[in-house]
PDB file of C-alpha atoms in Angstrom:
ATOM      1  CA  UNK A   3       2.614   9.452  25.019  1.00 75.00           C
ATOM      2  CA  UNK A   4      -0.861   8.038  24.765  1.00 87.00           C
ATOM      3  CA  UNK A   5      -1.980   4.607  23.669  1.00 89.00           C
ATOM      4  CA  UNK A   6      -3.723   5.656  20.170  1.00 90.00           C
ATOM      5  CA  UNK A   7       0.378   6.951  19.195  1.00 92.00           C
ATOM      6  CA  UNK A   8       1.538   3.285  20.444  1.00 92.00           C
ATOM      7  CA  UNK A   9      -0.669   1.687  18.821  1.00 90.00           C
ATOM      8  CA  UNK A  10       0.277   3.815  15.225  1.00 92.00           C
ATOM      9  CA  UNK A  11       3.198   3.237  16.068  1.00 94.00           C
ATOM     10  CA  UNK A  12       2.694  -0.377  16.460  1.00 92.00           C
ATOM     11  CA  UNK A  13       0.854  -0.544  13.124  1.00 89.00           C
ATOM     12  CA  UNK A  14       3.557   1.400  11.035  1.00 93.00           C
ATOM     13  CA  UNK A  15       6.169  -1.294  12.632  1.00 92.00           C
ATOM     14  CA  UNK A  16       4.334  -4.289  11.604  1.00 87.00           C
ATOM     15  CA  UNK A  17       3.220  -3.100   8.287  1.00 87.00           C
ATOM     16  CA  UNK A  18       6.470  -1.608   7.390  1.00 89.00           C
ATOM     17  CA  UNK A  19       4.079   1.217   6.091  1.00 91.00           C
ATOM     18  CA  UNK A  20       2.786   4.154   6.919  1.00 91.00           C
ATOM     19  CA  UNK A  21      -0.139   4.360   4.591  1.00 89.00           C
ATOM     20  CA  UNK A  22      -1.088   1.067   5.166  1.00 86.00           C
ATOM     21  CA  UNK A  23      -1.070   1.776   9.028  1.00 88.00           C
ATOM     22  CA  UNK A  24      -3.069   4.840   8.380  1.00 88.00           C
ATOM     23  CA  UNK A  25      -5.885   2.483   6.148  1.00 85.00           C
ATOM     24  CA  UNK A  26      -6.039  -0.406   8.799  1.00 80.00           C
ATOM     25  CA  UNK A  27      -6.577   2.285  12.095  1.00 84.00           C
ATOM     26  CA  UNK A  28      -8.940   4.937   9.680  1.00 83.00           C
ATOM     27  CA  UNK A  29      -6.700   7.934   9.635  1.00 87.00           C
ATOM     28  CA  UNK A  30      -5.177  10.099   7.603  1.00 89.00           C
ATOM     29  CA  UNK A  31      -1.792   9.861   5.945  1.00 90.00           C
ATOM     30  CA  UNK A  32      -0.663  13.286   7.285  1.00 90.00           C
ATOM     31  CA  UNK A  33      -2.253  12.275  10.927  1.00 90.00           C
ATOM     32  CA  UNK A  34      -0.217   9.102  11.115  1.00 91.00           C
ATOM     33  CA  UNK A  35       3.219  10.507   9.827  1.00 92.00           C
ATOM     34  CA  UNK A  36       2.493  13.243  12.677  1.00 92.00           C
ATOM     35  CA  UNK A  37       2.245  10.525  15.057  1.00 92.00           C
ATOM     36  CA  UNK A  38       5.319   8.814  14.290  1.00 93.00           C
ATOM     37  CA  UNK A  39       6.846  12.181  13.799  1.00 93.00           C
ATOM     38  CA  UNK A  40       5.893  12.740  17.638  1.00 92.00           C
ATOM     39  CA  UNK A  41       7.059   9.421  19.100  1.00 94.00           C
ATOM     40  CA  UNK A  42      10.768  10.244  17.408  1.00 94.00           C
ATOM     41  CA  UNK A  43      10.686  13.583  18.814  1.00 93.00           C
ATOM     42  CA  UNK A  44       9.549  12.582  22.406  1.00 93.00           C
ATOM     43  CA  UNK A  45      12.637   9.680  22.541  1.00 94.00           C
ATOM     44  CA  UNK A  46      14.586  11.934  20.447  1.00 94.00           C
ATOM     45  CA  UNK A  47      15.692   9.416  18.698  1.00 93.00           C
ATOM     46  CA  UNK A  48      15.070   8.240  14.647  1.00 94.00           C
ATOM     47  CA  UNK A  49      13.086   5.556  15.225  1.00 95.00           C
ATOM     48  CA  UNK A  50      12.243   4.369  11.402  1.00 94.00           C
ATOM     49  CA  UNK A  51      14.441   4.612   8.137  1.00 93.00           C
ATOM     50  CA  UNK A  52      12.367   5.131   5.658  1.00 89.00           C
ATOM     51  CA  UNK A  53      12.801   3.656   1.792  1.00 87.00           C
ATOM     52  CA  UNK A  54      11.463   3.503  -1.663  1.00 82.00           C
ATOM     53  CA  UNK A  55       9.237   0.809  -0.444  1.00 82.00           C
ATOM     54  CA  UNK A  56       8.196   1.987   3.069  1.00 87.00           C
ATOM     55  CA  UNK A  57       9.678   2.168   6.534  1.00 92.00           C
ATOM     56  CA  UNK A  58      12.298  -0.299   8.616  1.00 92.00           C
ATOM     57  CA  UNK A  59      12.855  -0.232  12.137  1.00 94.00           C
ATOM     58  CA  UNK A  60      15.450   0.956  13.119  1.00 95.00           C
ATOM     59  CA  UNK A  61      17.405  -0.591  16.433  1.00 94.00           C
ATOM     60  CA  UNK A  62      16.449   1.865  18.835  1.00 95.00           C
ATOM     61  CA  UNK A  63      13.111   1.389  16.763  1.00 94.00           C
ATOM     62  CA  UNK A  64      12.791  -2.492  17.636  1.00 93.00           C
ATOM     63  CA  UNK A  65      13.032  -2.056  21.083  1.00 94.00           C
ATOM     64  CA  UNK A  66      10.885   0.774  21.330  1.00 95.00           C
ATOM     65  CA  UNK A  67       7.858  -1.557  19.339  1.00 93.00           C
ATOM     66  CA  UNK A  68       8.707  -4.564  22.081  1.00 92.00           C
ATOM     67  CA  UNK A  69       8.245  -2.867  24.683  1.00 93.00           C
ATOM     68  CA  UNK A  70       5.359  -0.883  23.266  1.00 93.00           C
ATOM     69  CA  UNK A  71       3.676  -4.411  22.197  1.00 89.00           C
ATOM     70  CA  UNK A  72       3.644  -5.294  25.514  1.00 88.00           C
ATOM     71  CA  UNK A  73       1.938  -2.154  27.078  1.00 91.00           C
ATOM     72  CA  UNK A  74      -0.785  -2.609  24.841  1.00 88.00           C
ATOM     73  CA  UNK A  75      -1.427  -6.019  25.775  1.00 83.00           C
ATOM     74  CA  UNK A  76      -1.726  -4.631  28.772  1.00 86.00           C
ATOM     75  CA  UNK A  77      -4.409  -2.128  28.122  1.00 87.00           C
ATOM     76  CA  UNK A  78      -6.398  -4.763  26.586  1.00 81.00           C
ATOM     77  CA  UNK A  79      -5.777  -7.082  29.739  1.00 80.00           C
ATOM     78  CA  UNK A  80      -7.156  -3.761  32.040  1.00 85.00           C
ATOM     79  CA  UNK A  81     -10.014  -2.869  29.759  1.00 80.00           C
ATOM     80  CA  UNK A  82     -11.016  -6.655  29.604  1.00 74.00           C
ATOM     81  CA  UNK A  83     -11.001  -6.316  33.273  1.00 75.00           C
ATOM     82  CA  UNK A  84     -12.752  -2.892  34.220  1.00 79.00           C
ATOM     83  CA  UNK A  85     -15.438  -3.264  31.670  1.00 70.00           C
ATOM     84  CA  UNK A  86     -16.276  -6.687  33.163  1.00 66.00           C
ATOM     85  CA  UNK A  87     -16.288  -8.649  29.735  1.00 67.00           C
ATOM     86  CA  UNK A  88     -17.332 -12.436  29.517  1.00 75.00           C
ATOM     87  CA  UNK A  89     -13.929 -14.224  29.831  1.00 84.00           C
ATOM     88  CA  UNK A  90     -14.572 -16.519  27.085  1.00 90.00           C
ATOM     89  CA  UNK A  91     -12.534 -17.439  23.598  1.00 94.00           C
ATOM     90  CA  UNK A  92     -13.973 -18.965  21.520  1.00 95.00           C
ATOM     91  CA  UNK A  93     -11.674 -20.061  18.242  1.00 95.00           C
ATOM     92  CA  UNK A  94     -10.999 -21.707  15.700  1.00 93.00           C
ATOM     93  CA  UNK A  95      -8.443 -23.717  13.187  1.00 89.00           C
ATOM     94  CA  UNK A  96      -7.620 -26.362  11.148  1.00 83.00           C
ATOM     95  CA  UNK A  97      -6.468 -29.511  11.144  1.00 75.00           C
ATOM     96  CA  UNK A  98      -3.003 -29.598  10.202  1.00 68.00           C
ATOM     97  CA  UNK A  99      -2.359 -26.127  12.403  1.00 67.00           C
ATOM     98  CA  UNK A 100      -4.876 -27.409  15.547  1.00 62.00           C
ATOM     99  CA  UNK A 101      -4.007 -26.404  19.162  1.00 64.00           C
ATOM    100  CA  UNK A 102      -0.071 -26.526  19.094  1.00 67.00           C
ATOM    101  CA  UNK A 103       0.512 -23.277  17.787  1.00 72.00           C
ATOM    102  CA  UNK A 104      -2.099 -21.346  20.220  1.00 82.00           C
ATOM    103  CA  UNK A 105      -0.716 -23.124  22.954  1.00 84.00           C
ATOM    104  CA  UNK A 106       2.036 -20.654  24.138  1.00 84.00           C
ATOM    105  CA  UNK A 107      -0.523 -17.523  23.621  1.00 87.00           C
ATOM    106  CA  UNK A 108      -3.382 -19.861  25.690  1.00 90.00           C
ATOM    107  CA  UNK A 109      -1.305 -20.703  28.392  1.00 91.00           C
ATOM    108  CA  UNK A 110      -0.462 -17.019  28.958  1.00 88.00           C
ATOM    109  CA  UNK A 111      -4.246 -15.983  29.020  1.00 90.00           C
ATOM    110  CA  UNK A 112      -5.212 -18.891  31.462  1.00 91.00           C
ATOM    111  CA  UNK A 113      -2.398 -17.034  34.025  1.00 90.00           C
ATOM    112  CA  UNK A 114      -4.073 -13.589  33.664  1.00 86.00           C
ATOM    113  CA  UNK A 115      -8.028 -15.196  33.529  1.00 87.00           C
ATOM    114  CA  UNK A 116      -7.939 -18.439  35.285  1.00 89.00           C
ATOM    115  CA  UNK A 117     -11.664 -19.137  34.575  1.00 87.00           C
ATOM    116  CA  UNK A 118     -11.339 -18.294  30.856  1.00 91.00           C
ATOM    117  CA  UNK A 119     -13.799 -20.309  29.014  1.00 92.00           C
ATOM    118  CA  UNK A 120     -11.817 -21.535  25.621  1.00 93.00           C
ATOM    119  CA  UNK A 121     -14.062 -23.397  22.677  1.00 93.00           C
ATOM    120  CA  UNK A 122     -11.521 -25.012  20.140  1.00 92.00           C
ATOM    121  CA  UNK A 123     -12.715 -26.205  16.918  1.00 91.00           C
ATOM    122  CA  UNK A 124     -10.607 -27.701  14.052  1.00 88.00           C
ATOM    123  CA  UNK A 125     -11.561 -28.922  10.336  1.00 85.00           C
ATOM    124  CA  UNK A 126     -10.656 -28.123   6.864  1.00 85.00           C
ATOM    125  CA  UNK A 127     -11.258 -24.529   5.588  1.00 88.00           C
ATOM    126  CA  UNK A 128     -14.614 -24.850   4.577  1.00 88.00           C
ATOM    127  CA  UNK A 129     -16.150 -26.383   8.156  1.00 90.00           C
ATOM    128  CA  UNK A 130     -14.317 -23.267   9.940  1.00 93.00           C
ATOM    129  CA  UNK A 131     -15.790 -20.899   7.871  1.00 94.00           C
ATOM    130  CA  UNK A 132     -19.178 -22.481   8.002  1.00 94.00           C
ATOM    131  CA  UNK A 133     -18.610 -22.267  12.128  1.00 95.00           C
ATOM    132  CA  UNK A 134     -17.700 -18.383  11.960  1.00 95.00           C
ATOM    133  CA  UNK A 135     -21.067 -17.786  10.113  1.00 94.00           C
ATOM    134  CA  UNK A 136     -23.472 -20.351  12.225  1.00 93.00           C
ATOM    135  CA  UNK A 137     -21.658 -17.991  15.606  1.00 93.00           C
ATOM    136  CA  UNK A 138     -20.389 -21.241  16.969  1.00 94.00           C
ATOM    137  CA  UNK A 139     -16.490 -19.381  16.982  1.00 95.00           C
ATOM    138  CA  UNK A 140     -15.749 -15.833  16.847  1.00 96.00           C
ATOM    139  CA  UNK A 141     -12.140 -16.122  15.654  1.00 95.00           C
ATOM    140  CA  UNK A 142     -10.216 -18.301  13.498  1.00 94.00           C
ATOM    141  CA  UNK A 143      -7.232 -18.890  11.512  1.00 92.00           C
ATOM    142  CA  UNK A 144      -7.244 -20.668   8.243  1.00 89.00           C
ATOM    143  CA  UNK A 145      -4.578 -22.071   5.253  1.00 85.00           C
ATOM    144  CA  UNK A 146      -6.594 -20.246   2.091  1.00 83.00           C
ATOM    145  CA  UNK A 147     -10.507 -18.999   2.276  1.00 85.00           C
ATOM    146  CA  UNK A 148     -13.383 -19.661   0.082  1.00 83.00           C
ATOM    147  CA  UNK A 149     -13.906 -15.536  -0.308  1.00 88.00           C
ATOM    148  CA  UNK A 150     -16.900 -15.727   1.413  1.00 92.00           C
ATOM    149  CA  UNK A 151     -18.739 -11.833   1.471  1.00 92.00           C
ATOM    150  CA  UNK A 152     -19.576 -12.509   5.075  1.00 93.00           C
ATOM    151  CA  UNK A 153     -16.635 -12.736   6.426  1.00 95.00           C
ATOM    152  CA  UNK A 154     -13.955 -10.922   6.940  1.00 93.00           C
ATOM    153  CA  UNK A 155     -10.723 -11.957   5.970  1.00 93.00           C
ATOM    154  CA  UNK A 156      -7.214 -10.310   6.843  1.00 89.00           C
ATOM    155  CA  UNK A 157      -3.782 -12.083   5.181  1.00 86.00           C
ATOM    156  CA  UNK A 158      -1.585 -12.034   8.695  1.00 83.00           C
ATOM    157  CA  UNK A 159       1.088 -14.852   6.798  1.00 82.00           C
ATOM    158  CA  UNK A 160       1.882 -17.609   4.318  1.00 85.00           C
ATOM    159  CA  UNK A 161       2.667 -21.227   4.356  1.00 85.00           C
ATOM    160  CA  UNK A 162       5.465 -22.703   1.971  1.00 90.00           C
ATOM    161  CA  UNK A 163       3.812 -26.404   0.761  1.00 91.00           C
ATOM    162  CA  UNK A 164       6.378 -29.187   0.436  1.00 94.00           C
ATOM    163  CA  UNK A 165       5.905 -32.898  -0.695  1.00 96.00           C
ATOM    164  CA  UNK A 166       6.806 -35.739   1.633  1.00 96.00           C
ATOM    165  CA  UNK A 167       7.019 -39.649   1.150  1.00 96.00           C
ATOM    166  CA  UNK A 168       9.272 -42.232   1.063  1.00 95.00           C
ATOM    167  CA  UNK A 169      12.384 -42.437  -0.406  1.00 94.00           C
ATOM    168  CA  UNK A 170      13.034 -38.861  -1.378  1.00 95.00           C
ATOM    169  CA  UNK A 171      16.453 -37.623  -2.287  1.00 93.00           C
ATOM    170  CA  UNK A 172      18.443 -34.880  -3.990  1.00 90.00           C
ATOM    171  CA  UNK A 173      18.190 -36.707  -6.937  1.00 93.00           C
ATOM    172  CA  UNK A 174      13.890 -37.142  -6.745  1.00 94.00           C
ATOM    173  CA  UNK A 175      12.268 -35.269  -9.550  1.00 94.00           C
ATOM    174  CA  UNK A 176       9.011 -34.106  -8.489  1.00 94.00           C
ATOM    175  CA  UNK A 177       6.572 -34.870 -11.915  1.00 92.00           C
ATOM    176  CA  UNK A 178       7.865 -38.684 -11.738  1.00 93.00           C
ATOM    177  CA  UNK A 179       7.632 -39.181  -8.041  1.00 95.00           C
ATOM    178  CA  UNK A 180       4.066 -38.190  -7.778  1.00 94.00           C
ATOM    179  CA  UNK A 181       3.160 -39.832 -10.754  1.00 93.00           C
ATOM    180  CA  UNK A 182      -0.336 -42.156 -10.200  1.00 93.00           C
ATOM    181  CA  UNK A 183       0.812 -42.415  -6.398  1.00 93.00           C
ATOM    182  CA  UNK A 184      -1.557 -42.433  -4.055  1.00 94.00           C
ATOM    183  CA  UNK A 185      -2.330 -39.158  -1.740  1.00 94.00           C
ATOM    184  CA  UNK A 186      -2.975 -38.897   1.872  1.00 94.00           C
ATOM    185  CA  UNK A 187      -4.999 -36.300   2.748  1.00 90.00           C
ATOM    186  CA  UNK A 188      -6.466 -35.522   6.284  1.00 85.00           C
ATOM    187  CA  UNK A 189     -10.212 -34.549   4.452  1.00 79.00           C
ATOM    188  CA  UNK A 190     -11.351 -34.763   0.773  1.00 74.00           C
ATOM    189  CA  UNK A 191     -12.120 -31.054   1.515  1.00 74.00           C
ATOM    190  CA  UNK A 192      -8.605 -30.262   2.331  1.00 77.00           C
ATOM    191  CA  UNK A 193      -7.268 -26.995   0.552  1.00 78.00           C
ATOM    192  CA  UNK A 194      -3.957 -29.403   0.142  1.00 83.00           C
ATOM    193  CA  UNK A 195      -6.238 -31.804  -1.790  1.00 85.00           C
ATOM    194  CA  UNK A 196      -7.400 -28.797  -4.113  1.00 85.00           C
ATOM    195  CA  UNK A 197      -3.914 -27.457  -4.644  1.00 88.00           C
ATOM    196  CA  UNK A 198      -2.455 -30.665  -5.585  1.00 90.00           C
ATOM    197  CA  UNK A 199      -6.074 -31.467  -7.872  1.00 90.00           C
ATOM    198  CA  UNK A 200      -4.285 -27.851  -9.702  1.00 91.00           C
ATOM    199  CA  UNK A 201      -1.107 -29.273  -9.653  1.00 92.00           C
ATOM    200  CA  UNK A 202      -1.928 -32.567 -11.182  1.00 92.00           C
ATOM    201  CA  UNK A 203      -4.135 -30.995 -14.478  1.00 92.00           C
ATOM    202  CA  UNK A 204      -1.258 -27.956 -14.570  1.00 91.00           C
ATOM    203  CA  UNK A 205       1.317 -30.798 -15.343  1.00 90.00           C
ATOM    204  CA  UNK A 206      -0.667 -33.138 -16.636  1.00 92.00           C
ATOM    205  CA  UNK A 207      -0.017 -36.436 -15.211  1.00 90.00           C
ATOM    206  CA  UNK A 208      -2.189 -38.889 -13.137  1.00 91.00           C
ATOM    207  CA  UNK A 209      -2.597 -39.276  -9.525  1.00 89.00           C
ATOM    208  CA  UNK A 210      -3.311 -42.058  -7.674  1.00 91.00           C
ATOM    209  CA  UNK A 211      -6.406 -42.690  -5.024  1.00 93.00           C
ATOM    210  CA  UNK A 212      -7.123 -40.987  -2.069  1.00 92.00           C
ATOM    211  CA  UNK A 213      -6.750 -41.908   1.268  1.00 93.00           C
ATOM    212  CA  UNK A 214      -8.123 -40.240   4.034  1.00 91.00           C
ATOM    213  CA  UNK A 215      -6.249 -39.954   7.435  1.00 89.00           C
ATOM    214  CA  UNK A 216      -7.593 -39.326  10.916  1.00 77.00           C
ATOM    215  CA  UNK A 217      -4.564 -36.534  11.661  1.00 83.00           C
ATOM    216  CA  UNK A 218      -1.236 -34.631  11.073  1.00 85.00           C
ATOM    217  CA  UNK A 219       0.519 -37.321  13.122  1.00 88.00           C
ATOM    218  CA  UNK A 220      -0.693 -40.763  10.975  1.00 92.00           C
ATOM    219  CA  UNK A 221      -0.353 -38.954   7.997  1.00 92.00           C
ATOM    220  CA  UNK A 222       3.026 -38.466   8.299  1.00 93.00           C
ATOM    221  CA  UNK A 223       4.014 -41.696   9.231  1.00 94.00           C
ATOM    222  CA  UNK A 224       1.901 -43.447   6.543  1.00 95.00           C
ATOM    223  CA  UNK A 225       3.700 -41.190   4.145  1.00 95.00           C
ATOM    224  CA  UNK A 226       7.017 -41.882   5.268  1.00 95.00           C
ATOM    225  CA  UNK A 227       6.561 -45.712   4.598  1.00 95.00           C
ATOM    226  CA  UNK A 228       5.500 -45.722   1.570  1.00 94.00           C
ATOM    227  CA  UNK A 229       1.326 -45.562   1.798  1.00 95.00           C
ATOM    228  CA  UNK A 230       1.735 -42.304  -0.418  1.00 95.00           C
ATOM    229  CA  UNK A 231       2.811 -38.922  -0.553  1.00 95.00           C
ATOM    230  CA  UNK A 232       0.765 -35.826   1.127  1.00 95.00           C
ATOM    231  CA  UNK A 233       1.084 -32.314   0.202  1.00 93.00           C
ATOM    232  CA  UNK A 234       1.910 -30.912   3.989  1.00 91.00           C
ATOM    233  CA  UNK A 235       3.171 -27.124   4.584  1.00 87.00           C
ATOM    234  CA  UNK A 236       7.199 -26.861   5.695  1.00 89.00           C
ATOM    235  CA  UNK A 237       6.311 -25.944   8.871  1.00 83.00           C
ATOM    236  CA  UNK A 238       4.640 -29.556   9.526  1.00 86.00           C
ATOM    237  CA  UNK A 239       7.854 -31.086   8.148  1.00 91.00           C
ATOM    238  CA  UNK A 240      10.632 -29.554   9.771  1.00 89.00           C
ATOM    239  CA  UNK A 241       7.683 -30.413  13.120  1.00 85.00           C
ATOM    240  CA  UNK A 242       8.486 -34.147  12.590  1.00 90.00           C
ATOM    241  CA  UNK A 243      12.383 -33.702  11.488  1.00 93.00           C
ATOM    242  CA  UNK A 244      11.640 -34.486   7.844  1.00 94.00           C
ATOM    243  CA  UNK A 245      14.651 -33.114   6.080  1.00 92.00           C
ATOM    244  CA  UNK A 246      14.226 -34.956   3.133  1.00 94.00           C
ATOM    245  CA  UNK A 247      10.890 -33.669   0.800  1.00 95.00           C
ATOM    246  CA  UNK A 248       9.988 -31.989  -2.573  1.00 95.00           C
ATOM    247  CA  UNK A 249       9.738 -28.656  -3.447  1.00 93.00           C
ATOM    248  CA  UNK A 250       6.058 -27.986  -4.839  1.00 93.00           C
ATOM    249  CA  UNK A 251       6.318 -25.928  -8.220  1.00 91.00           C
ATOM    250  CA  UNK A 252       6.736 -22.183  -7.842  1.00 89.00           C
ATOM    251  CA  UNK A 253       3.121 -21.278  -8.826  1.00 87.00           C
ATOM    252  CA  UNK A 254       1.645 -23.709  -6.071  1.00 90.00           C
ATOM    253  CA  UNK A 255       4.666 -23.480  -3.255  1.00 91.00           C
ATOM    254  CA  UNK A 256       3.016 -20.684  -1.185  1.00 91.00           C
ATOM    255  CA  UNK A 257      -0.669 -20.610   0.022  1.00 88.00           C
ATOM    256  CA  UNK A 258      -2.059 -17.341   2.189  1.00 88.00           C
ATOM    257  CA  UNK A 259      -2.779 -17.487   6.046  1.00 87.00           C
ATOM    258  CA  UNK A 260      -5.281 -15.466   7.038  1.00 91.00           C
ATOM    259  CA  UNK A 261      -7.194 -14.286  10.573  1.00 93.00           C
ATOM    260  CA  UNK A 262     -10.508 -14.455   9.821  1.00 95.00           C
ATOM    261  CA  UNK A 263     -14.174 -13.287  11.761  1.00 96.00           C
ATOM    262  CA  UNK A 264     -17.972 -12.808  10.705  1.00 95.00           C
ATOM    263  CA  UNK A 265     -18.146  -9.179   8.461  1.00 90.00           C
ATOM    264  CA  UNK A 266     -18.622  -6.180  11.065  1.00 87.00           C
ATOM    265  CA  UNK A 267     -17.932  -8.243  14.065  1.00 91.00           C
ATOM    266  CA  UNK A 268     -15.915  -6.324  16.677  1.00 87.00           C
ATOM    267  CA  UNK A 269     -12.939  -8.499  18.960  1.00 90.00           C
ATOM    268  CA  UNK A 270     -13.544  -8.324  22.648  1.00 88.00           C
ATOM    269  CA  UNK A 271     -10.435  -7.329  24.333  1.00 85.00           C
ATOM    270  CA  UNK A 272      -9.491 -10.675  25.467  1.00 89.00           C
ATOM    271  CA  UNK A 273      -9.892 -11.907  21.644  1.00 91.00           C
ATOM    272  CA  UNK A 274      -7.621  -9.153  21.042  1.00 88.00           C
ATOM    273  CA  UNK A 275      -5.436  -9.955  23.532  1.00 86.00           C
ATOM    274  CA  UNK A 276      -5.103 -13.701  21.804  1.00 91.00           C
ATOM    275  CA  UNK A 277      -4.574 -12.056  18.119  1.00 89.00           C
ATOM    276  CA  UNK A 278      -1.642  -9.877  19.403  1.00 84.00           C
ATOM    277  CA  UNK A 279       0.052 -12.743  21.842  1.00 84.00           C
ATOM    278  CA  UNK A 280      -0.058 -14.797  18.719  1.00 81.00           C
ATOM    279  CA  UNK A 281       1.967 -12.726  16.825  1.00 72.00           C
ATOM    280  CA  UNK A 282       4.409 -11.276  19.708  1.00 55.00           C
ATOM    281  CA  UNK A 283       5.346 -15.045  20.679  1.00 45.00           C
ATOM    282  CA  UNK A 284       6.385 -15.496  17.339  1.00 42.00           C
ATOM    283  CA  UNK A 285       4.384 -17.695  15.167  1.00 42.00           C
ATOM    284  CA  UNK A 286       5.957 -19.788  12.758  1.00 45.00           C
ATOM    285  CA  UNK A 287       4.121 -18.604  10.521  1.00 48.00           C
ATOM    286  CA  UNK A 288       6.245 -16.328   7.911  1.00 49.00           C
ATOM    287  CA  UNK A 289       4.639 -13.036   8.388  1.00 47.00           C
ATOM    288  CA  UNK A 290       3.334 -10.697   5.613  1.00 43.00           C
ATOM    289  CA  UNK A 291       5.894  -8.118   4.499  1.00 41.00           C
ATOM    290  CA  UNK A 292       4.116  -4.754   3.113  1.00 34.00           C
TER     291      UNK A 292
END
């Protein structure tokens, strides 16, 4: 067992793909089935089932990737350490995600490098991007990208876009509720603002003005009593306990999440070490199925 088979392994798991896993770590098909062809035969065990559509995990499977998740974080902990990197991270966000979610995968870092160095920076897609490519952050995650050639992006989730305001009910209608009423929006560069711009000429009706918000927090509570409505993802609402919202129209409901760096640039192992802790704390973030 070596760590290039755990990490195939890792990547078939994840991607629910073996071809796909093969693409993302530059192998070949045929090298990559060998791999996981290996790994089965060492634990003796089947370890994926595989379908019209691509592999599954089996149980045996799941515990094998858990456990092999966590060597690997490992390795990049050791070769962060031997090759005497800078222990510095240095990411990015927006506004409606900010710190909260990073918070679990930060605190773990700070216990293995207590003089980690962390840069934060938050604003709307556009200002994140623009930080990538001025080498102010190395890292970032963002709700939707401009398709910028200079940066690479990779789709690593998706965020379901709900409706909130005041006095929302079963019986709420969406195209009459948001009819001419004013929308809070945390930047009048806000993806939300763009999506609901779409929304608003797809059905046809008029909105309201716009009113700009410092953060997450004030927006929601202006919303709630009646300032207007906001165009927030579900994660954000179930956040503050807001059961009661509107479904956004099919077309619109789901935007893409996405990891994003400059084109070419390679992660140091801590940076690594973030991306993977990320996603093996569990994210709320529904993850991309292949």
């Amino acid at each position: 067992m070596d760590i290039e088979n755990m990490k195939a392994f890792v990547s078939v798991a994840e991607l629910r793909s073996i071809s796909a896993a093969a693409i993302k770590l530059n192998h070949l098909q045929s090298n990559m089935t060998a791999k996981i062809k290996k790994i089965e035969s060492y634990y003796n065990q089947e370890l994926f089932i595989r379908n019209s559509k691509g592999v599954k995990l089996t149980k045996q499977g799941e515990k094998l990737y858990h456990q092999f998740k966590k060597i690997l974080l490992l390795w990049e902990e050791t070769e962060n350490k031997m090759k005497k990197q800078d222990e510095k991270l240095r990411i990015g966000t927006m506004i409606s995600v900010g710190g909260t979610q990073f918070s679990s995968a930060l605190n773990k870092l700070y216990n293995t490098y207590p003089d980690l160095a962390v840069t934060l920076k938050t604003g709307s897609t556009e200002y994140i991007e623009n930080q990538i490519l001025l080498g102010q952050i190395d890292v970032a995650y963002t709700i939707g990208s401009l398709n910028n050639q200079k940066i690479k992006y990779k789709k690593v989730g998706v965020e379901e876009m709900v409706v909130i305001g005041r006095d929302i009910d079963q019986h709420t209608t969406f195209d009459d509720y948001v009819r001419q009423k004013n929308i809070l929006v945390l930047s009048d560069k806000c993806l939300y603002m763009t999506i609901l711009d779409t929304i608003y000429a797809s059905l046809h009706i008029e909105q309201g003005d716009m009113i700009e918000v410092s953060d997450p927090e004030t927006l929601v509570k202006f919303a709630l009593m009646g300032m207007g409505i906001s165009l927030v993802s579900k994660r954000i609402a179930n956040r503050y306990n807001i059961h009661n919202f509107l479904e956004v129209p099919p077309p619109y409901r789901y935007t893409d999440f996405y990891l994003i760096s400059r084109l070419n640039y390679e992660f140091t192992p801590i940076e690594k070490q973030f991306i993977e802790l990320n996603n093996f704390l569990g994210d709320t973030f529904r993850r991309v199925e292949v």
